[in-house]
Amino acid sequence: MDAMTDTLPIGPLQEGIWLFWRLNPSSPAYSMPEIFHFDGDFDVKAAEFAFNEVIRRHEALRTTFHETDSGVVQVIDRDPEPVSANVVDLRGLPAAVRSERLQSALEAASNEPFDLSAEPAIRLTAIQVSESRTTLVLIAHHIVCDGLSMTVVLDEFGELYRSARRGTPPDLGPIPPGYSTFAKGQLAALANGTLREESAYWRERLAGVTGSALPGVDHTATRAPGALDTCMVSLTLDDELTEALSEHARRARSTPFAILLCAMNVMIAAVTGDGDQALGMATSGRTPEFARTVGMLANMIVVRSQIDLSHTFAATLEEVSLDLMDAIDHQDLPFSRMVADLHATGPQPGADVVRMLFSAGATGGLKLGEGRMSEVVARTAEGPFDLVVDCDISPSGIALDWEYALRTYSHEVAQGYCAAYQEVLAALLHQPDAPIDSLGLTEILARVAPLPRGDAPTSAAVPPVAEPDRSTDAGLTAVEEAVAAIWSEVIGVPVESPHDDFFKLGGHSLLASQVVVSVRKRISHTASLRLLFDHPQLRDFVSCLDV
């Protein structure tokens, strides 16, 4: 490579995506479109300036990928040529024609594949719908941009656009560490044995695993990674159910996401009769150092649980929450290496470790100023999994987007599952202390798919969680002050009392993982997510650390 580029091996979190692309180079399955309608005076030149400045600030957005004799490498262009926006002009067309052309342009922009070996994996399209409306499509490939990275891209793009319009310098912080720094750290950890314990955990945890999913049409479980034609159906929980879920999360010292995940596990177990559930989940191990780094920093883990329908939902949620925390606590091993370890230990009963993904999505927006912005639900026509359920949990409500593979689910079955899930969730929250198999879930699910005969496998009962020790309100010790500083840094609020509760202060599972990583590095290697969830008060948590 020439002197104007930097070359390094492909990152471990990018390996699986690269393999998928090599097998499916024309597929948009790993593209991430963000679509916005902007009503106002749109400036194409300012948008192109903002777009190119974002690319300049983040090396992942000026990276291409190449196969060499020593393996796949990524090549970073230090001084890229400016990239023009793709401008589509629909002004002047009759209204009916314009609407049809707009939809076609959106589908084309969202599904145009990237050539990862020849072009940076980010693209901007501006569709001029009328003199006062412009539709923007900002799309990046997952190999260079995860969900949290996209929020950074949108935030910086908006600030750079507004500053160009104002004619003033942008209000941006320093350029964050590049993705190459993150990737080199991961490669070093794999080479020096730092992740040996995590590898052993996953080999034991996932022995004999076969990815779970809601049943659809029969299909072969073992396959090479392939692109699947997909469609989407969305569900927004009503206000009453949302409030019931939030209230139960507070009472159970759990999270809304854990409840949603647990309800999905129960639903699959009820419809299949199989209590061994294994769902994929996207997770982010970003430390504060890489909070604003753009790149593929998201990993995938597998949350495996044993569901016994004779137990109560309250007991099942407790167990699933611990399974979730254990999985997040071991999230540092890249998924591609996790799968390689599994296959290296012998043949597996199913090659699909993950068939269904159940995750909480990152939320972000775009602000251009001087006009009104509205976001459009964006999706590609293909995906890599049978079913992806993306949970958007925000103060304004809870929505779930179900992206389903058409070879696995008909439209009617997918929509039926989506509606049934809300009924199942409501039944579980209405009687959390009743045996699950007494709640009539089979009747709800029988409307969607035929149920198997026989009982679901059983699992061990879950012991109750002990009440936290409420010690005296003495001043903070030195260790407590150090941990409090980390909590405050991650959550963004002051932590002053020994009885401050991490989750009542606004913490959640993804922030908890950042806290645990920082505490391990700075204070004690014995910190864990399970420890934080069992002891969310500052003094209780610190008292369990080995320092």
Coordinates of C-alpha atoms in Angstrom, one line a residue:
M1 CA 0.0 0.0 0.0
D2 CA 1.2 3.6 -0.6
A3 CA 2.4 6.1 1.9
M4 CA -1.0 7.7 2.2
T5 CA -2.6 4.7 3.7
D6 CA -2.3 2.6 6.9
T7 CA -2.8 -1.1 6.9
L8 CA -3.8 -3.4 9.7
P9 CA -5.5 -6.8 10.1
I10 CA -9.3 -6.9 10.1
G11 CA -10.7 -6.6 13.6
P12 CA -12.2 -9.6 15.3
L13 CA -15.7 -8.1 15.4
Q14 CA -15.6 -7.5 11.7
E15 CA -14.6 -11.1 10.7
G16 CA -18.1 -12.6 10.5
I17 CA -19.5 -9.6 8.6
W18 CA -16.6 -9.8 6.1
L19 CA -17.3 -13.5 5.5
F20 CA -20.9 -12.8 4.9
W21 CA -20.1 -10.1 2.4
R22 CA -17.6 -12.3 0.5
L23 CA -20.4 -15.0 0.2
N24 CA -23.1 -12.4 -0.6
P25 CA -21.4 -9.3 -2.2
S26 CA -24.6 -8.0 -3.7
S27 CA -26.6 -8.2 -0.4
P28 CA -27.6 -5.1 1.6
A29 CA -28.2 -7.3 4.7
Y30 CA -25.6 -5.5 6.8
S31 CA -26.4 -2.0 5.6
M32 CA -27.7 0.5 8.1
P33 CA -29.9 3.2 6.5
E34 CA -31.1 6.3 8.3
I35 CA -33.8 8.2 6.5
F36 CA -35.1 11.7 7.4
H37 CA -37.6 14.1 5.8
F38 CA -36.4 17.7 6.1
D39 CA -39.0 20.5 5.6
G40 CA -37.1 23.7 5.1
D41 CA -34.3 25.4 3.0
F42 CA -31.9 22.5 2.4
D43 CA -28.3 23.3 1.5
V44 CA -26.6 20.5 -0.5
K45 CA -23.2 22.1 -0.3
A46 CA -23.4 22.3 3.5
A47 CA -24.5 18.7 3.6
E48 CA -21.6 17.5 1.5
F49 CA -19.2 19.6 3.6
A50 CA -20.6 18.0 6.8
F51 CA -20.5 14.5 5.3
N52 CA -16.8 14.8 4.3
E53 CA -15.8 16.3 7.6
V54 CA -17.4 13.3 9.4
I55 CA -15.4 11.0 7.1
R56 CA -12.2 12.9 7.8
R57 CA -12.8 12.7 11.6
H58 CA -13.4 8.9 11.7
E59 CA -10.9 6.6 10.1
A60 CA -13.4 3.7 9.9
L61 CA -15.4 5.7 7.4
R62 CA -12.4 5.9 5.0
T63 CA -11.4 2.2 5.2
T64 CA -11.5 -0.5 2.5
F65 CA -10.9 -4.2 3.0
H66 CA -8.6 -6.5 1.0
E67 CA -7.6 -10.2 0.9
T68 CA -3.8 -10.7 1.0
D69 CA -1.6 -13.8 1.3
S70 CA -1.4 -13.1 5.1
G71 CA -5.1 -12.7 5.6
V72 CA -7.8 -10.0 5.3
V73 CA -6.5 -6.5 6.0
Q74 CA -8.2 -3.1 6.3
V75 CA -6.6 -0.1 4.5
I76 CA -7.2 3.4 6.0
D77 CA -7.0 6.3 3.6
R78 CA -5.3 9.2 5.4
D79 CA -6.3 11.9 3.0
P80 CA -9.5 10.8 1.1
E81 CA -10.8 12.6 -1.9
P82 CA -14.1 14.5 -1.2
V83 CA -17.2 12.5 -1.7
S84 CA -20.3 14.0 -3.4
A85 CA -23.8 13.3 -2.3
N86 CA -26.0 11.4 -4.7
V87 CA -28.7 14.0 -5.5
V88 CA -32.1 12.8 -6.9
D89 CA -34.3 15.6 -8.2
L90 CA -38.1 14.9 -8.2
R91 CA -39.2 18.5 -8.2
G92 CA -41.7 19.4 -10.9
L93 CA -43.1 15.9 -11.3
P94 CA -46.9 15.3 -10.8
A95 CA -47.7 14.4 -7.2
A96 CA -48.7 10.8 -7.9
V97 CA -45.5 10.2 -9.9
R98 CA -43.4 12.0 -7.4
S99 CA -44.6 9.8 -4.5
E100 CA -43.9 6.6 -6.5
R101 CA -40.5 7.8 -7.6
L102 CA -39.7 8.8 -4.0
Q103 CA -40.4 5.3 -2.7
S104 CA -38.3 3.8 -5.5
A105 CA -35.4 6.2 -4.7
L106 CA -35.6 5.3 -1.0
E107 CA -35.5 1.6 -1.8
A108 CA -32.7 2.0 -4.2
A109 CA -30.6 4.1 -1.8
S110 CA -31.3 1.7 1.1
N111 CA -30.5 -1.5 -0.8
E112 CA -27.6 -0.5 -3.1
P113 CA -24.7 -2.8 -2.1
F114 CA -21.3 -1.6 -1.0
D115 CA -18.1 -2.9 -2.6
L116 CA -16.1 -3.1 0.6
S117 CA -12.8 -3.6 -1.3
A118 CA -13.2 -0.6 -3.5
E119 CA -15.1 2.2 -1.7
P120 CA -15.6 3.5 1.8
A121 CA -18.7 2.0 3.4
I122 CA -20.8 5.1 3.8
R123 CA -23.0 7.0 1.4
L124 CA -25.2 10.1 1.4
T125 CA -28.3 10.6 -0.9
A126 CA -30.4 13.8 -1.0
I127 CA -33.7 13.4 -2.7
Q128 CA -35.2 16.8 -3.6
V129 CA -38.9 16.1 -3.3
S130 CA -40.2 19.7 -3.6
E131 CA -38.9 23.2 -3.1
S132 CA -39.5 22.9 0.6
R133 CA -38.9 19.2 1.3
T134 CA -35.7 17.1 1.0
T135 CA -35.4 13.5 2.0
L136 CA -31.9 12.4 3.2
V137 CA -30.6 8.8 3.3
L138 CA -27.4 8.3 5.2
I139 CA -26.3 4.7 5.0
A140 CA -23.3 2.9 6.3
H141 CA -22.2 -0.7 6.3
H142 CA -22.1 -2.6 9.6
I143 CA -18.5 -3.5 9.1
V144 CA -17.5 0.1 9.8
C145 CA -20.4 1.4 11.9
D146 CA -22.5 0.0 14.7
G147 CA -25.7 1.4 16.2
L148 CA -23.9 3.7 18.7
S149 CA -21.5 4.8 16.1
M150 CA -24.4 5.9 13.9
T151 CA -25.7 8.2 16.7
V152 CA -22.2 9.8 16.7
V153 CA -22.2 10.2 12.9
L154 CA -25.7 11.8 12.9
D155 CA -24.8 14.1 15.8
E156 CA -21.6 15.3 14.2
F157 CA -23.2 15.6 10.7
G158 CA -25.9 17.8 12.1
E159 CA -23.5 20.1 14.0
L160 CA -21.2 20.4 11.0
Y161 CA -24.1 21.2 8.7
R162 CA -25.5 23.8 11.1
S163 CA -22.1 25.4 11.5
A164 CA -21.6 25.6 7.8
R165 CA -24.9 27.4 7.4
R166 CA -24.0 29.8 10.3
G167 CA -20.5 30.4 9.0
T168 CA -19.0 29.6 12.5
P169 CA -16.7 26.9 13.7
P170 CA -18.5 23.7 14.8
D171 CA -18.9 22.9 18.4
L172 CA -17.2 19.4 18.4
G173 CA -14.8 17.8 20.8
P174 CA -11.4 16.5 19.8
I175 CA -11.2 13.6 17.3
P176 CA -11.7 10.4 19.3
P177 CA -9.4 7.4 19.1
G178 CA -9.6 5.7 15.8
Y179 CA -11.1 2.3 15.3
S180 CA -7.6 0.9 14.6
T181 CA -6.7 1.5 18.2
F182 CA -9.7 -0.5 19.4
A183 CA -9.1 -3.3 16.9
K184 CA -5.4 -3.6 17.8
G185 CA -6.3 -3.8 21.5
Q186 CA -8.7 -6.7 20.8
L187 CA -6.1 -8.5 18.7
A188 CA -3.6 -8.1 21.4
A189 CA -6.0 -9.5 24.0
L190 CA -6.6 -12.6 21.9
A191 CA -2.9 -13.1 21.3
N192 CA -1.7 -12.8 24.9
G193 CA -4.4 -15.0 26.5
T194 CA -6.3 -12.2 28.2
L195 CA -9.6 -13.7 27.0
R196 CA -8.8 -17.3 27.9
E197 CA -11.2 -17.3 30.8
E198 CA -14.0 -15.9 28.6
S199 CA -13.3 -18.5 26.0
A200 CA -13.6 -21.3 28.6
Y201 CA -16.9 -19.8 29.9
W202 CA -18.5 -19.8 26.4
R203 CA -17.3 -23.3 25.5
E204 CA -19.0 -24.6 28.7
R205 CA -22.0 -22.4 28.5
L206 CA -22.8 -23.1 24.8
A207 CA -22.0 -26.8 24.7
G208 CA -24.5 -28.5 22.5
V209 CA -26.3 -25.2 21.7
T210 CA -28.8 -24.8 18.9
G211 CA -30.1 -21.3 18.3
S212 CA -33.7 -20.8 19.3
A213 CA -36.5 -19.1 17.3
L214 CA -40.2 -19.0 17.0
P215 CA -41.2 -21.8 14.6
G216 CA -42.0 -21.1 11.0
V217 CA -42.0 -23.2 7.9
D218 CA -39.6 -26.2 7.9
H219 CA -36.1 -25.4 6.7
T220 CA -32.6 -26.8 7.0
A221 CA -31.0 -25.6 10.2
T222 CA -27.4 -26.0 9.0
R223 CA -26.4 -23.5 6.2
A224 CA -23.6 -21.3 5.1
P225 CA -24.2 -17.6 6.0
G226 CA -26.8 -16.4 3.4
A227 CA -28.9 -13.3 2.7
L228 CA -32.6 -13.8 3.5
D229 CA -35.4 -11.7 2.0
T230 CA -37.0 -9.9 4.9
C231 CA -40.1 -7.9 5.8
M232 CA -40.9 -6.0 9.0
V233 CA -43.8 -5.6 11.3
S234 CA -43.8 -3.2 14.3
L235 CA -45.5 -3.3 17.7
T236 CA -45.9 -0.4 20.1
L237 CA -46.9 -1.4 23.6
D238 CA -50.0 0.5 24.9
D239 CA -49.6 2.9 27.8
E240 CA -51.2 0.5 30.3
L241 CA -48.9 -2.4 29.4
T242 CA -45.8 -0.1 29.4
E243 CA -46.6 1.2 32.9
A244 CA -47.2 -2.4 34.1
L245 CA -43.8 -3.4 32.7
S246 CA -42.0 -0.4 34.2
E247 CA -43.6 -1.0 37.6
H248 CA -42.7 -4.7 37.6
A249 CA -39.1 -3.8 36.6
R250 CA -38.9 -1.5 39.6
R251 CA -40.3 -4.1 42.0
A252 CA -38.2 -7.0 40.7
R253 CA -35.0 -4.8 40.6
S254 CA -34.8 -5.8 36.9
T255 CA -34.8 -3.8 33.6
P256 CA -37.5 -3.4 31.0
F257 CA -35.3 -5.2 28.5
A258 CA -34.8 -8.2 30.7
I259 CA -38.6 -8.5 31.1
L260 CA -39.1 -8.3 27.3
L261 CA -36.4 -10.9 26.8
C262 CA -37.8 -13.2 29.4
A263 CA -41.3 -13.0 27.9
M264 CA -39.9 -13.9 24.5
N265 CA -38.1 -17.0 26.0
V266 CA -41.4 -18.0 27.7
M267 CA -43.3 -17.5 24.4
I268 CA -40.8 -19.7 22.4
A269 CA -40.8 -22.4 25.1
A270 CA -44.7 -22.4 25.2
V271 CA -45.0 -22.7 21.4
T272 CA -42.2 -25.3 20.9
G273 CA -42.3 -27.3 24.2
D274 CA -38.5 -26.9 24.4
G275 CA -37.2 -25.1 27.6
D276 CA -33.6 -24.8 26.4
Q277 CA -33.5 -21.3 24.9
A278 CA -30.6 -19.5 23.2
L279 CA -31.1 -16.1 21.7
G280 CA -28.5 -13.8 20.2
M281 CA -28.1 -10.3 21.5
A282 CA -26.0 -7.3 20.3
T283 CA -24.0 -5.7 23.0
S284 CA -21.5 -2.9 23.3
G285 CA -18.3 -3.2 25.4
R286 CA -17.3 0.5 24.8
T287 CA -15.2 2.0 27.5
P288 CA -15.3 5.8 28.1
E289 CA -12.1 6.0 26.0
F290 CA -14.0 4.8 22.9
A291 CA -17.4 6.4 23.6
R292 CA -17.2 8.6 20.5
T293 CA -15.3 6.2 18.3
V294 CA -17.0 5.2 15.0
G295 CA -16.5 1.6 14.0
M296 CA -17.8 -1.9 14.5
L297 CA -17.5 -2.1 18.3
A298 CA -20.7 -4.1 18.9
N299 CA -20.3 -7.7 19.7
M300 CA -22.9 -10.5 19.7
I301 CA -23.4 -12.8 22.7
V302 CA -25.8 -15.7 23.3
V303 CA -28.2 -15.6 26.2
R304 CA -29.0 -19.2 27.1
S305 CA -31.7 -20.0 29.7
Q306 CA -33.7 -23.0 30.9
I307 CA -37.4 -22.2 31.0
D308 CA -39.7 -24.2 33.2
L309 CA -43.4 -23.3 32.5
S310 CA -44.4 -24.8 35.8
H311 CA -42.5 -22.0 37.5
T312 CA -43.8 -18.4 38.0
F313 CA -42.8 -15.6 35.8
A314 CA -41.3 -13.8 38.8
A315 CA -38.9 -16.7 39.4
T316 CA -38.2 -17.2 35.7
L317 CA -37.4 -13.5 35.3
E318 CA -34.9 -13.7 38.2
E319 CA -33.1 -16.6 36.5
V320 CA -33.2 -15.1 33.0
S321 CA -31.9 -11.8 34.4
L322 CA -28.9 -13.6 35.9
D323 CA -28.3 -15.5 32.6
L324 CA -28.4 -12.1 30.8
M325 CA -25.9 -10.6 33.2
D326 CA -23.6 -13.5 33.1
A327 CA -23.5 -13.3 29.3
I328 CA -22.9 -9.5 29.3
D329 CA -20.2 -10.1 31.9
H330 CA -18.3 -12.2 29.4
Q331 CA -19.0 -10.1 26.3
D332 CA -15.4 -9.3 25.5
L333 CA -14.7 -12.5 23.5
P334 CA -15.6 -11.7 19.8
F335 CA -18.5 -13.8 18.5
S336 CA -16.5 -15.1 15.6
R337 CA -14.0 -16.6 18.0
M338 CA -16.7 -17.9 20.2
V339 CA -18.2 -19.9 17.3
A340 CA -14.7 -21.0 16.2
D341 CA -14.0 -22.4 19.8
L342 CA -17.3 -24.2 19.7
H343 CA -16.7 -25.9 16.4
A344 CA -13.1 -26.7 17.5
T345 CA -14.3 -28.8 20.4
G346 CA -16.3 -31.2 18.2
P347 CA -19.4 -31.5 16.1
Q348 CA -22.4 -29.5 17.2
P349 CA -26.0 -30.6 16.9
G350 CA -26.8 -27.4 15.0
A351 CA -24.4 -25.1 13.2
D352 CA -26.7 -22.2 13.7
V353 CA -25.6 -20.8 17.1
V354 CA -27.9 -17.8 16.6
R355 CA -31.1 -17.9 14.5
M356 CA -32.9 -15.1 16.3
L357 CA -31.6 -11.8 17.5
F358 CA -33.3 -10.0 20.4
S359 CA -31.7 -6.7 21.3
A360 CA -32.2 -3.1 22.5
G361 CA -31.4 -0.6 19.7
A362 CA -29.4 2.5 20.0
T363 CA -31.5 5.7 19.6
G364 CA -30.2 8.8 17.8
G365 CA -31.6 11.6 15.7
L366 CA -30.6 14.3 13.2
K367 CA -30.9 18.1 13.7
L368 CA -30.3 20.4 10.8
G369 CA -31.9 23.5 12.2
E370 CA -33.9 26.1 10.2
G371 CA -36.6 23.6 9.5
R372 CA -38.6 20.6 10.6
M373 CA -37.1 17.1 10.7
S374 CA -39.0 13.8 10.8
E375 CA -37.5 10.3 10.8
V376 CA -38.7 7.5 8.6
V377 CA -38.6 3.9 9.6
A378 CA -35.8 2.4 7.5
R379 CA -35.0 -1.2 6.6
T380 CA -33.2 -3.2 3.9
A381 CA -34.8 -5.9 1.8
E382 CA -32.5 -8.6 3.2
G383 CA -31.1 -9.8 6.5
P384 CA -28.8 -12.4 7.9
F385 CA -31.2 -14.0 10.5
D386 CA -34.5 -15.7 10.6
L387 CA -35.9 -13.2 13.0
V388 CA -34.6 -9.9 14.6
V389 CA -36.5 -8.2 17.3
D390 CA -35.2 -4.7 18.0
C391 CA -36.5 -3.1 21.2
D392 CA -36.7 0.7 21.4
I393 CA -37.1 1.6 25.1
S394 CA -37.5 5.3 25.7
P395 CA -39.3 7.6 28.1
S396 CA -42.0 8.1 25.5
G397 CA -42.8 4.4 25.2
I398 CA -41.7 0.9 24.2
A399 CA -41.7 -0.2 20.5
L400 CA -40.5 -3.5 19.0
D401 CA -39.6 -3.9 15.3
W402 CA -39.8 -7.5 14.1
E403 CA -37.7 -8.1 11.0
Y404 CA -38.6 -11.6 9.7
A405 CA -37.2 -13.8 6.9
L406 CA -39.8 -14.5 4.3
R407 CA -38.5 -18.0 3.7
T408 CA -39.2 -18.8 7.4
Y409 CA -42.4 -16.8 8.2
S410 CA -45.4 -15.8 6.2
H411 CA -46.8 -12.3 6.7
E412 CA -49.8 -13.7 8.5
V413 CA -47.7 -15.8 10.9
A414 CA -45.2 -13.0 11.7
Q415 CA -48.0 -10.5 12.4
G416 CA -49.8 -13.2 14.5
Y417 CA -46.6 -13.7 16.6
C418 CA -46.2 -10.0 17.0
A419 CA -49.8 -9.6 18.3
A420 CA -49.5 -12.7 20.5
Y421 CA -46.3 -11.5 22.1
Q422 CA -48.2 -8.5 23.5
E423 CA -50.9 -10.8 24.9
V424 CA -48.3 -13.1 26.4
L425 CA -46.5 -10.2 28.0
A426 CA -49.7 -8.8 29.5
A427 CA -50.7 -12.2 30.9
L428 CA -47.3 -12.7 32.5
L429 CA -47.2 -9.2 34.1
H430 CA -50.8 -9.5 35.3
Q431 CA -50.1 -12.6 37.3
P432 CA -46.3 -12.8 37.8
D433 CA -46.6 -15.1 40.9
A434 CA -48.8 -17.7 39.2
P435 CA -47.4 -20.8 37.4
I436 CA -46.8 -19.8 33.8
D437 CA -48.6 -22.9 32.5
S438 CA -51.8 -21.8 34.3
L439 CA -52.0 -18.5 32.4
G440 CA -53.6 -19.7 29.1
L441 CA -50.6 -19.0 26.9
T442 CA -51.2 -22.1 24.8
E443 CA -54.6 -20.8 23.8
I444 CA -53.1 -17.4 22.8
L445 CA -50.3 -19.1 20.7
A446 CA -52.5 -21.8 19.2
R447 CA -54.0 -19.0 17.0
V448 CA -50.6 -18.5 15.4
A449 CA -48.9 -21.9 15.2
P450 CA -49.8 -25.5 16.2
L451 CA -48.3 -26.4 19.6
P452 CA -46.3 -29.6 20.2
R453 CA -47.5 -32.3 22.6
G454 CA -45.8 -32.9 25.9
D455 CA -44.5 -30.7 28.7
A456 CA -41.6 -28.3 28.5
P457 CA -38.4 -29.4 30.2
T458 CA -38.0 -28.3 33.7
S459 CA -35.2 -26.4 35.4
A460 CA -34.1 -25.9 39.0
A461 CA -36.0 -23.5 41.3
V462 CA -34.4 -20.1 41.7
P463 CA -33.5 -19.0 45.3
P464 CA -34.7 -15.6 46.4
V465 CA -32.4 -12.7 46.3
A466 CA -31.3 -11.5 49.7
E467 CA -32.2 -8.0 50.8
P468 CA -29.2 -5.6 50.6
D469 CA -27.4 -4.7 53.8
R470 CA -28.4 -1.2 54.8
S471 CA -25.3 0.0 56.7
T472 CA -24.8 3.4 58.4
D473 CA -24.7 6.7 56.6
A474 CA -21.0 7.2 57.3
G475 CA -18.9 9.2 54.8
L476 CA -17.6 7.5 51.7
T477 CA -14.4 5.5 52.0
A478 CA -11.6 6.0 49.5
V479 CA -12.6 2.9 47.5
E480 CA -16.3 4.0 47.6
E481 CA -15.3 7.5 46.3
A482 CA -13.3 5.9 43.5
V483 CA -16.3 3.7 42.5
A484 CA -18.7 6.6 42.9
A485 CA -16.6 8.6 40.5
I486 CA -16.9 5.8 37.9
W487 CA -20.6 5.6 38.4
S488 CA -21.0 9.4 38.0
E489 CA -18.8 9.4 34.9
V490 CA -20.9 6.7 33.2
I491 CA -24.4 7.7 34.3
G492 CA -23.8 11.5 34.2
V493 CA -25.2 12.3 37.6
P494 CA -23.5 13.0 41.0
V495 CA -23.1 9.9 43.3
E496 CA -22.7 11.1 46.9
S497 CA -24.4 8.7 49.3
P498 CA -23.3 5.2 50.3
H499 CA -26.9 4.1 49.7
D500 CA -27.1 5.6 46.2
D501 CA -28.6 2.9 43.9
F502 CA -27.0 2.5 40.5
F503 CA -30.3 1.7 38.8
K504 CA -32.4 4.3 40.6
L505 CA -29.8 6.9 39.5
G506 CA -30.6 6.0 35.8
G507 CA -28.2 3.1 35.2
H508 CA -29.2 0.2 33.0
S509 CA -27.6 -3.0 31.6
L510 CA -25.5 -1.4 28.9
L511 CA -24.2 1.3 31.3
A512 CA -23.6 -1.4 33.9
S513 CA -21.2 -3.2 31.6
Q514 CA -19.2 0.1 31.2
V515 CA -19.0 0.5 34.9
V516 CA -17.8 -3.1 35.5
V517 CA -15.1 -2.7 32.8
S518 CA -13.8 0.5 34.4
V519 CA -14.0 -0.9 38.0
R520 CA -12.0 -3.9 36.9
K521 CA -9.3 -1.8 35.3
R522 CA -9.0 0.8 38.0
I523 CA -10.0 -0.9 41.3
S524 CA -10.7 -4.6 41.5
H525 CA -10.7 -7.5 39.0
T526 CA -13.5 -9.1 41.0
A527 CA -16.2 -6.7 39.8
S528 CA -18.9 -8.4 37.8
L529 CA -22.3 -7.5 36.4
R530 CA -24.0 -10.1 38.5
L531 CA -22.4 -8.5 41.6
L532 CA -23.7 -5.0 40.5
F533 CA -27.2 -6.3 39.9
D534 CA -27.3 -8.2 43.2
H535 CA -25.8 -5.2 45.1
P536 CA -26.8 -2.0 43.3
Q537 CA -26.2 0.3 46.3
L538 CA -22.8 1.8 46.3
R539 CA -21.6 0.6 49.8
D540 CA -23.0 -2.9 49.3
F541 CA -21.3 -3.2 45.9
V542 CA -17.9 -2.0 47.2
S543 CA -18.1 -4.3 50.2
C544 CA -18.2 -7.3 47.9
L545 CA -15.1 -6.3 45.9
D546 CA -11.7 -7.8 46.7
V547 CA -9.4 -4.8 47.0

